[in-house]
Amino acid sequence: MASFSSPLPIPAPISTLSPPPRRTHLAIFPRRSSFAFLARSADNGAGGVGSVVAVEERAETTKGEEASSLDAKAKEKGAERKEEAPGSNGSAVKSQVEAFTDPRWVGGTWDLKQFQKDGKTHWDSVIDAEVRRRKWLEDNPEASSNDEPILFDTSVIPWWSWVKRFHLPEAELLNGRAAMIGFFMAYFVDSLTGVGLVDQMGNFFCKTLLFIAVAGVLLVRKNEDVEKLKKLLEETTFYDKQWQATWQDDKIQSDSNK
Amino acid sequence: MRLLSPSNLASDFSRHLRPAAHIAMLRREVLDSFLRSRAQSQGAHLLPALLTSLSLPSSPLHPYLLHYIPSGAGAGAGPATSTLAVDVVVGADGANSRVARCIGAGDYSTAIAFQERVRLPPAGMAAYADLAEMYVGDDVSPDFYAWVFPKCDHVAVGTGTAAAKPAIRRLQAAARARAAPKLAGGVVVRVEAHPIPEHPRPRRVAGRAALVGDAAGYVARCSGEGIYFAAKSGRMCGDAIVRIWKEKGRVAEADLKREYLRRWDEEFAGTFRFLDALQRVFYGSNAAREALVELCGDEYVQRMTFDSYLHKKMAAGRPLDDLGLLWKSAGSLLRATILGREVERLRSL
């Protein structure tokens, strides 16, 4: 299997930018798959990442079925594009899935002229249409085609429409929370210690509390976020720990020698 | 090389390829026998056998005892198991390493890579003459990618996963479906599966035995590349042993760790960690994958990717372009995340 190293720097604040990690735990104990990793002699080994093991018996018996089902699938997916008669006999069980169609989706991209409202492109509906297309494709994955490439790039949508629709409401929410917390904490501290707002700002402890409050409001937006952050921290350090594991013995030995 | 997102947005890596640069497609059956015969011609003694166990030495002066069954040992051809006494063992026996188990190297979590070799009709093969495809999406793999790689006279269609191993058949069917029109008329000639280590073993050097390649767990995340690292680690380990012999005349565990492991970690651990971070960020969800493919359309990204891939080390980019890339990454991820959240919201309505 060939490889490629992916692009360089990635944004730092993972918790706010990246989507919630699907895999919440990396497997510490390997789960042996139900496939038999039969050890075969080396001359059967063939392409794959490491040396590969051939599960050949299944291939022999299912070769015929695989061939016909490959054909059938190809014909099914191609039925919308080409005018072939679906002649497969094997997999008529699969219901015909429609490709994504929308009058505004033209030639692999959204036709922005059809999103006009009062002479200007209505970006909110472009975003809505794209969301609906992605949801459809997630539920009904389509075969890729060399003839009809997807050309739509989300960067055509201007930054201010994203800000107006998504950033501003959430910013309002978070600022509201911060303001409420700030006001009442300032009141409580003042009533307990007599230190006014201006003097509170000069105090190191109060500044620390302020920092914690701002960070908390930014990072913990829903109740589940606390758990997610903990798991994220654990996952981030997991891989590094594996690389360091081989040196732990040395550390233990040198510690006991001291 | 073409990278296709869940919505089939394609990013063509060959657009910014330098004239002589390429991504190698490999047939292991050809490479393995070539490497073996080359080693033999350089003076290595090849002993075709199956290693059954390894006896650890009782002191630094005693040898390791390899118990093996020579290939071609028939039922009545004398003792089935033979023994070989050696000073140093280099375990290069892959992901299910017997050597690693015998020296107590510990375990690692593995992903499964599943692949079918498909022989296509000439028209289909012509389309894949210089095209390799990678498909990302939840339908083909929740934490890896599916691929269609040409291999001279057939294509290898496969997928891999660590988190959803029992569902590998379904993922493979989805991978075939994604490339279905181009695989039309193909016949599956072979089915292969193998575990892929996800991270290094807890102990890669134990006593005078060292592990290299898949046995040690040197598989890069994100791309799943292990062939280069296996060959390189084998070479580094061999060089280290020769150096130690010349200096001291006898190999000890500390020497192996210093000469082989420390150098390997210094050279490659950073690359591995970076690729792990990339996999976690960009393979985590369909939204992140869309962002990845969008980013890969950028010329700077493609050039940096190729330079890093060809030289197996993080290519040094220009700082200003790096900042630009950081900005673009943030933008793409942000947009894709927002769209992903909207999709979830639609779904929960």
PDB file of N, CA, C and O in Angstrom, chain A residues 105-164:
ATOM      1  N   TRP A 105     -28.593  21.995  -8.217  1.00  0.00           N
ATOM      2  CA  TRP A 105     -27.276  21.359  -8.265  1.00  0.00           C
ATOM      3  C   TRP A 105     -26.995  21.032  -9.707  1.00  0.00           C
ATOM      4  O   TRP A 105     -27.536  20.095 -10.269  1.00  0.00           O
ATOM      5  N   VAL A 106     -26.125  21.840 -10.311  1.00  0.00           N
ATOM      6  CA  VAL A 106     -25.904  21.729 -11.748  1.00  0.00           C
ATOM      7  C   VAL A 106     -24.430  21.489 -12.009  1.00  0.00           C
ATOM      8  O   VAL A 106     -23.583  22.265 -11.555  1.00  0.00           O
ATOM      9  N   GLY A 107     -24.136  20.434 -12.729  1.00  0.00           N
ATOM     10  CA  GLY A 107     -22.755  20.194 -13.155  1.00  0.00           C
ATOM     11  C   GLY A 107     -21.775  20.076 -12.005  1.00  0.00           C
ATOM     12  O   GLY A 107     -20.657  20.555 -12.084  1.00  0.00           O
ATOM     13  N   GLY A 108     -22.177  19.443 -10.919  1.00  0.00           N
ATOM     14  CA  GLY A 108     -21.243  19.205  -9.820  1.00  0.00           C
ATOM     15  C   GLY A 108     -21.047  20.398  -8.913  1.00  0.00           C
ATOM     16  O   GLY A 108     -20.116  20.413  -8.105  1.00  0.00           O
ATOM     17  N   THR A 109     -21.888  21.413  -9.032  1.00  0.00           N
ATOM     18  CA  THR A 109     -21.768  22.534  -8.113  1.00  0.00           C
ATOM     19  C   THR A 109     -23.124  23.210  -7.984  1.00  0.00           C
ATOM     20  O   THR A 109     -24.031  22.952  -8.776  1.00  0.00           O
ATOM     21  N   TRP A 110     -23.253  24.052  -6.971  1.00  0.00           N
ATOM     22  CA  TRP A 110     -24.499  24.774  -6.795  1.00  0.00           C
ATOM     23  C   TRP A 110     -24.538  25.950  -7.760  1.00  0.00           C
ATOM     24  O   TRP A 110     -23.590  26.716  -7.854  1.00  0.00           O
ATOM     25  N   ASP A 111     -25.658  26.095  -8.461  1.00  0.00           N
ATOM     26  CA  ASP A 111     -25.831  27.212  -9.383  1.00  0.00           C
ATOM     27  C   ASP A 111     -26.283  28.417  -8.570  1.00  0.00           C
ATOM     28  O   ASP A 111     -27.456  28.546  -8.220  1.00  0.00           O
ATOM     29  N   LEU A 112     -25.331  29.319  -8.287  1.00  0.00           N
ATOM     30  CA  LEU A 112     -25.642  30.395  -7.354  1.00  0.00           C
ATOM     31  C   LEU A 112     -26.703  31.347  -7.889  1.00  0.00           C
ATOM     32  O   LEU A 112     -27.349  32.070  -7.133  1.00  0.00           O
ATOM     33  N   LYS A 113     -26.881  31.332  -9.216  1.00  0.00           N
ATOM     34  CA  LYS A 113     -27.899  32.238  -9.771  1.00  0.00           C
ATOM     35  C   LYS A 113     -29.294  31.841  -9.310  1.00  0.00           C
ATOM     36  O   LYS A 113     -30.193  32.669  -9.279  1.00  0.00           O
ATOM     37  N   GLN A 114     -29.471  30.554  -8.949  1.00  0.00           N
ATOM     38  CA  GLN A 114     -30.796  30.128  -8.531  1.00  0.00           C
ATOM     39  C   GLN A 114     -31.057  30.426  -7.065  1.00  0.00           C
ATOM     40  O   GLN A 114     -32.107  30.096  -6.541  1.00  0.00           O
ATOM     41  N   PHE A 115     -30.056  30.971  -6.383  1.00  0.00           N
ATOM     42  CA  PHE A 115     -30.241  31.294  -4.977  1.00  0.00           C
ATOM     43  C   PHE A 115     -30.444  32.788  -4.786  1.00  0.00           C
ATOM     44  O   PHE A 115     -30.257  33.301  -3.691  1.00  0.00           O
ATOM     45  N   GLN A 116     -30.799  33.500  -5.842  1.00  0.00           N
ATOM     46  CA  GLN A 116     -30.909  34.942  -5.750  1.00  0.00           C
ATOM     47  C   GLN A 116     -32.138  35.355  -4.957  1.00  0.00           C
ATOM     48  O   GLN A 116     -33.188  34.740  -5.032  1.00  0.00           O
ATOM     49  N   LYS A 117     -31.961  36.378  -4.174  1.00  0.00           N
ATOM     50  CA  LYS A 117     -33.102  36.978  -3.465  1.00  0.00           C
ATOM     51  C   LYS A 117     -32.859  38.476  -3.447  1.00  0.00           C
ATOM     52  O   LYS A 117     -31.830  38.931  -2.936  1.00  0.00           O
ATOM     53  N   ASP A 118     -33.765  39.250  -4.009  1.00  0.00           N
ATOM     54  CA  ASP A 118     -33.591  40.702  -4.122  1.00  0.00           C
ATOM     55  C   ASP A 118     -32.298  41.027  -4.840  1.00  0.00           C
ATOM     56  O   ASP A 118     -31.586  41.949  -4.463  1.00  0.00           O
ATOM     57  N   GLY A 119     -31.983  40.249  -5.869  1.00  0.00           N
ATOM     58  CA  GLY A 119     -30.815  40.566  -6.674  1.00  0.00           C
ATOM     59  C   GLY A 119     -29.487  40.130  -6.078  1.00  0.00           C
ATOM     60  O   GLY A 119     -28.456  40.244  -6.726  1.00  0.00           O
ATOM     61  N   LYS A 120     -29.486  39.612  -4.821  1.00  0.00           N
ATOM     62  CA  LYS A 120     -28.214  39.187  -4.216  1.00  0.00           C
ATOM     63  C   LYS A 120     -28.323  37.717  -3.849  1.00  0.00           C
ATOM     64  O   LYS A 120     -29.419  37.218  -3.590  1.00  0.00           O
ATOM     65  N   THR A 121     -27.194  37.028  -3.845  1.00  0.00           N
ATOM     66  CA  THR A 121     -27.222  35.608  -3.490  1.00  0.00           C
ATOM     67  C   THR A 121     -27.580  35.455  -2.015  1.00  0.00           C
ATOM     68  O   THR A 121     -27.016  36.112  -1.155  1.00  0.00           O
ATOM     69  N   HIS A 122     -28.543  34.554  -1.777  1.00  0.00           N
ATOM     70  CA  HIS A 122     -28.956  34.315  -0.404  1.00  0.00           C
ATOM     71  C   HIS A 122     -28.129  33.166   0.143  1.00  0.00           C
ATOM     72  O   HIS A 122     -28.433  31.987  -0.072  1.00  0.00           O
ATOM     73  N   TRP A 123     -27.035  33.514   0.853  1.00  0.00           N
ATOM     74  CA  TRP A 123     -26.070  32.510   1.244  1.00  0.00           C
ATOM     75  C   TRP A 123     -26.623  31.518   2.250  1.00  0.00           C
ATOM     76  O   TRP A 123     -26.187  30.373   2.295  1.00  0.00           O
ATOM     77  N   ASP A 124     -27.559  31.937   3.043  1.00  0.00           N
ATOM     78  CA  ASP A 124     -28.122  31.005   4.026  1.00  0.00           C
ATOM     79  C   ASP A 124     -28.744  29.796   3.347  1.00  0.00           C
ATOM     80  O   ASP A 124     -28.614  28.661   3.814  1.00  0.00           O
ATOM     81  N   SER A 125     -29.431  30.047   2.219  1.00  0.00           N
ATOM     82  CA  SER A 125     -30.041  28.895   1.550  1.00  0.00           C
ATOM     83  C   SER A 125     -28.995  28.047   0.848  1.00  0.00           C
ATOM     84  O   SER A 125     -29.188  26.839   0.667  1.00  0.00           O
ATOM     85  N   VAL A 126     -27.876  28.667   0.445  1.00  0.00           N
ATOM     86  CA  VAL A 126     -26.790  27.865  -0.124  1.00  0.00           C
ATOM     87  C   VAL A 126     -26.265  26.917   0.944  1.00  0.00           C
ATOM     88  O   VAL A 126     -26.062  25.723   0.710  1.00  0.00           O
ATOM     89  N   ILE A 127     -26.069  27.464   2.145  1.00  0.00           N
ATOM     90  CA  ILE A 127     -25.582  26.625   3.248  1.00  0.00           C
ATOM     91  C   ILE A 127     -26.588  25.523   3.539  1.00  0.00           C
ATOM     92  O   ILE A 127     -26.213  24.345   3.716  1.00  0.00           O
ATOM     93  N   ASP A 128     -27.867  25.872   3.582  1.00  0.00           N
ATOM     94  CA  ASP A 128     -28.888  24.854   3.850  1.00  0.00           C
ATOM     95  C   ASP A 128     -28.867  23.759   2.800  1.00  0.00           C
ATOM     96  O   ASP A 128     -28.957  22.571   3.111  1.00  0.00           O
ATOM     97  N   ALA A 129     -28.751  24.188   1.525  1.00  0.00           N
ATOM     98  CA  ALA A 129     -28.757  23.183   0.457  1.00  0.00           C
ATOM     99  C   ALA A 129     -27.553  22.263   0.573  1.00  0.00           C
ATOM    100  O   ALA A 129     -27.663  21.038   0.404  1.00  0.00           O
ATOM    101  N   GLU A 130     -26.396  22.823   0.879  1.00  0.00           N
ATOM    102  CA  GLU A 130     -25.193  22.004   1.005  1.00  0.00           C
ATOM    103  C   GLU A 130     -25.306  21.043   2.183  1.00  0.00           C
ATOM    104  O   GLU A 130     -24.887  19.888   2.102  1.00  0.00           O
ATOM    105  N   VAL A 131     -25.893  21.519   3.273  1.00  0.00           N
ATOM    106  CA  VAL A 131     -26.086  20.642   4.432  1.00  0.00           C
ATOM    107  C   VAL A 131     -26.980  19.473   4.048  1.00  0.00           C
ATOM    108  O   VAL A 131     -26.715  18.318   4.384  1.00  0.00           O
ATOM    109  N   ARG A 132     -28.037  19.787   3.314  1.00  0.00           N
ATOM    110  CA  ARG A 132     -28.955  18.720   2.936  1.00  0.00           C
ATOM    111  C   ARG A 132     -28.268  17.743   1.997  1.00  0.00           C
ATOM    112  O   ARG A 132     -28.463  16.527   2.092  1.00  0.00           O
ATOM    113  N   ARG A 133     -27.428  18.252   1.115  1.00  0.00           N
ATOM    114  CA  ARG A 133     -26.726  17.348   0.190  1.00  0.00           C
ATOM    115  C   ARG A 133     -25.777  16.442   0.947  1.00  0.00           C
ATOM    116  O   ARG A 133     -25.708  15.233   0.708  1.00  0.00           O
ATOM    117  N   ARG A 134     -25.056  16.989   1.924  1.00  0.00           N
ATOM    118  CA  ARG A 134     -24.108  16.161   2.667  1.00  0.00           C
ATOM    119  C   ARG A 134     -24.837  15.120   3.498  1.00  0.00           C
ATOM    120  O   ARG A 134     -24.383  13.980   3.624  1.00  0.00           O
ATOM    121  N   LYS A 135     -25.967  15.497   4.050  1.00  0.00           N
ATOM    122  CA  LYS A 135     -26.722  14.523   4.845  1.00  0.00           C
ATOM    123  C   LYS A 135     -27.211  13.400   3.939  1.00  0.00           C
ATOM    124  O   LYS A 135     -27.112  12.227   4.282  1.00  0.00           O
ATOM    125  N   TRP A 136     -27.700  13.765   2.774  1.00  0.00           N
ATOM    126  CA  TRP A 136     -28.169  12.747   1.834  1.00  0.00           C
ATOM    127  C   TRP A 136     -27.038  11.786   1.470  1.00  0.00           C
ATOM    128  O   TRP A 136     -27.199  10.575   1.465  1.00  0.00           O
ATOM    129  N   LEU A 137     -25.869  12.359   1.178  1.00  0.00           N
ATOM    130  CA  LEU A 137     -24.755  11.512   0.750  1.00  0.00           C
ATOM    131  C   LEU A 137     -24.216  10.667   1.883  1.00  0.00           C
ATOM    132  O   LEU A 137     -23.707   9.574   1.662  1.00  0.00           O
ATOM    133  N   GLU A 138     -24.351  11.160   3.104  1.00  0.00           N
ATOM    134  CA  GLU A 138     -23.918  10.337   4.231  1.00  0.00           C
ATOM    135  C   GLU A 138     -24.806   9.115   4.355  1.00  0.00           C
ATOM    136  O   GLU A 138     -24.353   8.022   4.674  1.00  0.00           O
ATOM    137  N   ASP A 139     -26.095   9.306   4.127  1.00  0.00           N
ATOM    138  CA  ASP A 139     -27.028   8.198   4.252  1.00  0.00           C
ATOM    139  C   ASP A 139     -27.033   7.309   3.020  1.00  0.00           C
ATOM    140  O   ASP A 139     -27.296   6.118   3.115  1.00  0.00           O
ATOM    141  N   ASN A 140     -26.757   7.875   1.859  1.00  0.00           N
ATOM    142  CA  ASN A 140     -26.751   7.087   0.624  1.00  0.00           C
ATOM    143  C   ASN A 140     -25.465   7.375  -0.134  1.00  0.00           C
ATOM    144  O   ASN A 140     -25.467   8.157  -1.073  1.00  0.00           O
ATOM    145  N   PRO A 141     -24.365   6.743   0.256  1.00  0.00           N
ATOM    146  CA  PRO A 141     -23.100   7.051  -0.401  1.00  0.00           C
ATOM    147  C   PRO A 141     -23.163   6.738  -1.884  1.00  0.00           C
ATOM    148  O   PRO A 141     -23.725   5.730  -2.292  1.00  0.00           O
ATOM    149  N   GLU A 142     -22.597   7.616  -2.652  1.00  0.00           N
ATOM    150  CA  GLU A 142     -22.645   7.447  -4.103  1.00  0.00           C
ATOM    151  C   GLU A 142     -21.309   6.986  -4.633  1.00  0.00           C
ATOM    152  O   GLU A 142     -20.271   7.302  -4.067  1.00  0.00           O
ATOM    153  N   ALA A 143     -21.357   6.295  -5.753  1.00  0.00           N
ATOM    154  CA  ALA A 143     -20.106   5.895  -6.389  1.00  0.00           C
ATOM    155  C   ALA A 143     -19.458   7.113  -7.017  1.00  0.00           C
ATOM    156  O   ALA A 143     -20.136   8.011  -7.499  1.00  0.00           O
ATOM    157  N   SER A 144     -18.150   7.126  -7.000  1.00  0.00           N
ATOM    158  CA  SER A 144     -17.450   8.251  -7.610  1.00  0.00           C
ATOM    159  C   SER A 144     -17.458   8.067  -9.116  1.00  0.00           C
ATOM    160  O   SER A 144     -17.559   6.965  -9.626  1.00  0.00           O
ATOM    161  N   SER A 145     -17.358   9.167  -9.814  1.00  0.00           N
ATOM    162  CA  SER A 145     -17.399   9.063 -11.272  1.00  0.00           C
ATOM    163  C   SER A 145     -16.379  10.009 -11.857  1.00  0.00           C
ATOM    164  O   SER A 145     -16.232  11.139 -11.408  1.00  0.00           O
ATOM    165  N   ASN A 146     -15.660   9.533 -12.873  1.00  0.00           N
ATOM    166  CA  ASN A 146     -14.682  10.407 -13.496  1.00  0.00           C
ATOM    167  C   ASN A 146     -15.341  11.475 -14.343  1.00  0.00           C
ATOM    168  O   ASN A 146     -14.779  12.523 -14.586  1.00  0.00           O
ATOM    169  N   ASP A 147     -16.599  11.181 -14.807  1.00  0.00           N
ATOM    170  CA  ASP A 147     -17.218  12.103 -15.764  1.00  0.00           C
ATOM    171  C   ASP A 147     -17.902  13.270 -15.094  1.00  0.00           C
ATOM    172  O   ASP A 147     -18.080  14.314 -15.689  1.00  0.00           O
ATOM    173  N   GLU A 148     -18.363  13.085 -13.860  1.00  0.00           N
ATOM    174  CA  GLU A 148     -19.119  14.152 -13.206  1.00  0.00           C
ATOM    175  C   GLU A 148     -18.446  14.496 -11.893  1.00  0.00           C
ATOM    176  O   GLU A 148     -18.920  14.123 -10.823  1.00  0.00           O
ATOM    177  N   PRO A 149     -17.335  15.216 -11.958  1.00  0.00           N
ATOM    178  CA  PRO A 149     -16.643  15.540 -10.711  1.00  0.00           C
ATOM    179  C   PRO A 149     -17.405  16.581  -9.908  1.00  0.00           C
ATOM    180  O   PRO A 149     -18.121  17.410 -10.455  1.00  0.00           O
ATOM    181  N   ILE A 150     -17.244  16.506  -8.614  1.00  0.00           N
ATOM    182  CA  ILE A 150     -17.845  17.496  -7.720  1.00  0.00           C
ATOM    183  C   ILE A 150     -16.936  18.713  -7.720  1.00  0.00           C
ATOM    184  O   ILE A 150     -15.725  18.594  -7.515  1.00  0.00           O
ATOM    185  N   LEU A 151     -17.503  19.869  -7.937  1.00  0.00           N
ATOM    186  CA  LEU A 151     -16.662  21.057  -8.039  1.00  0.00           C
ATOM    187  C   LEU A 151     -16.948  22.081  -6.954  1.00  0.00           C
ATOM    188  O   LEU A 151     -16.280  23.088  -6.878  1.00  0.00           O
ATOM    189  N   PHE A 152     -17.968  21.839  -6.129  1.00  0.00           N
ATOM    190  CA  PHE A 152     -18.372  22.865  -5.181  1.00  0.00           C
ATOM    191  C   PHE A 152     -17.355  22.977  -4.050  1.00  0.00           C
ATOM    192  O   PHE A 152     -16.962  21.992  -3.440  1.00  0.00           O
ATOM    193  N   ASP A 153     -16.948  24.194  -3.762  1.00  0.00           N
ATOM    194  CA  ASP A 153     -15.983  24.456  -2.704  1.00  0.00           C
ATOM    195  C   ASP A 153     -16.650  25.398  -1.709  1.00  0.00           C
ATOM    196  O   ASP A 153     -17.153  26.450  -2.105  1.00  0.00           O
ATOM    197  N   THR A 154     -16.635  25.039  -0.434  1.00  0.00           N
ATOM    198  CA  THR A 154     -17.370  25.871   0.527  1.00  0.00           C
ATOM    199  C   THR A 154     -16.749  27.251   0.696  1.00  0.00           C
ATOM    200  O   THR A 154     -17.370  28.129   1.286  1.00  0.00           O
ATOM    201  N   SER A 155     -15.557  27.465   0.172  1.00  0.00           N
ATOM    202  CA  SER A 155     -14.958  28.780   0.368  1.00  0.00           C
ATOM    203  C   SER A 155     -15.592  29.852  -0.508  1.00  0.00           C
ATOM    204  O   SER A 155     -15.281  31.024  -0.357  1.00  0.00           O
ATOM    205  N   VAL A 156     -16.521  29.475  -1.411  1.00  0.00           N
ATOM    206  CA  VAL A 156     -17.187  30.530  -2.175  1.00  0.00           C
ATOM    207  C   VAL A 156     -18.162  31.294  -1.285  1.00  0.00           C
ATOM    208  O   VAL A 156     -18.516  32.434  -1.572  1.00  0.00           O
ATOM    209  N   ILE A 157     -18.606  30.644  -0.212  1.00  0.00           N
ATOM    210  CA  ILE A 157     -19.534  31.322   0.691  1.00  0.00           C
ATOM    211  C   ILE A 157     -18.741  32.338   1.506  1.00  0.00           C
ATOM    212  O   ILE A 157     -17.761  31.973   2.163  1.00  0.00           O
ATOM    213  N   PRO A 158     -19.130  33.602   1.478  1.00  0.00           N
ATOM    214  CA  PRO A 158     -18.314  34.637   2.116  1.00  0.00           C
ATOM    215  C   PRO A 158     -18.283  34.483   3.637  1.00  0.00           C
ATOM    216  O   PRO A 158     -19.207  33.969   4.255  1.00  0.00           O
ATOM    217  N   TRP A 159     -17.178  34.965   4.224  1.00  0.00           N
ATOM    218  CA  TRP A 159     -16.965  34.744   5.648  1.00  0.00           C
ATOM    219  C   TRP A 159     -18.035  35.397   6.492  1.00  0.00           C
ATOM    220  O   TRP A 159     -18.439  34.865   7.529  1.00  0.00           O
ATOM    221  N   TRP A 160     -18.564  36.547   6.025  1.00  0.00           N
ATOM    222  CA  TRP A 160     -19.499  37.247   6.897  1.00  0.00           C
ATOM    223  C   TRP A 160     -20.835  36.520   7.020  1.00  0.00           C
ATOM    224  O   TRP A 160     -21.531  36.655   8.039  1.00  0.00           O
ATOM    225  N   SER A 161     -21.187  35.714   6.039  1.00  0.00           N
ATOM    226  CA  SER A 161     -22.455  35.003   6.173  1.00  0.00           C
ATOM    227  C   SER A 161     -22.316  33.876   7.195  1.00  0.00           C
ATOM    228  O   SER A 161     -23.260  33.580   7.937  1.00  0.00           O
ATOM    229  N   TRP A 162     -21.111  33.267   7.255  1.00  0.00           N
ATOM    230  CA  TRP A 162     -20.896  32.277   8.308  1.00  0.00           C
ATOM    231  C   TRP A 162     -20.968  32.958   9.675  1.00  0.00           C
ATOM    232  O   TRP A 162     -21.601  32.454  10.608  1.00  0.00           O
ATOM    233  N   VAL A 163     -20.275  34.114   9.768  1.00  0.00           N
ATOM    234  CA  VAL A 163     -20.216  34.793  11.053  1.00  0.00           C
ATOM    235  C   VAL A 163     -21.624  35.168  11.510  1.00  0.00           C
ATOM    236  O   VAL A 163     -22.025  34.916  12.643  1.00  0.00           O
ATOM    237  N   LYS A 164     -22.381  35.763  10.572  1.00  0.00           N
ATOM    238  CA  LYS A 164     -23.702  36.244  10.948  1.00  0.00           C
ATOM    239  C   LYS A 164     -24.602  35.100  11.413  1.00  0.00           C
ATOM    240  O   LYS A 164     -25.347  35.215  12.363  1.00  0.00           O
TER     241      LYS A 164
END
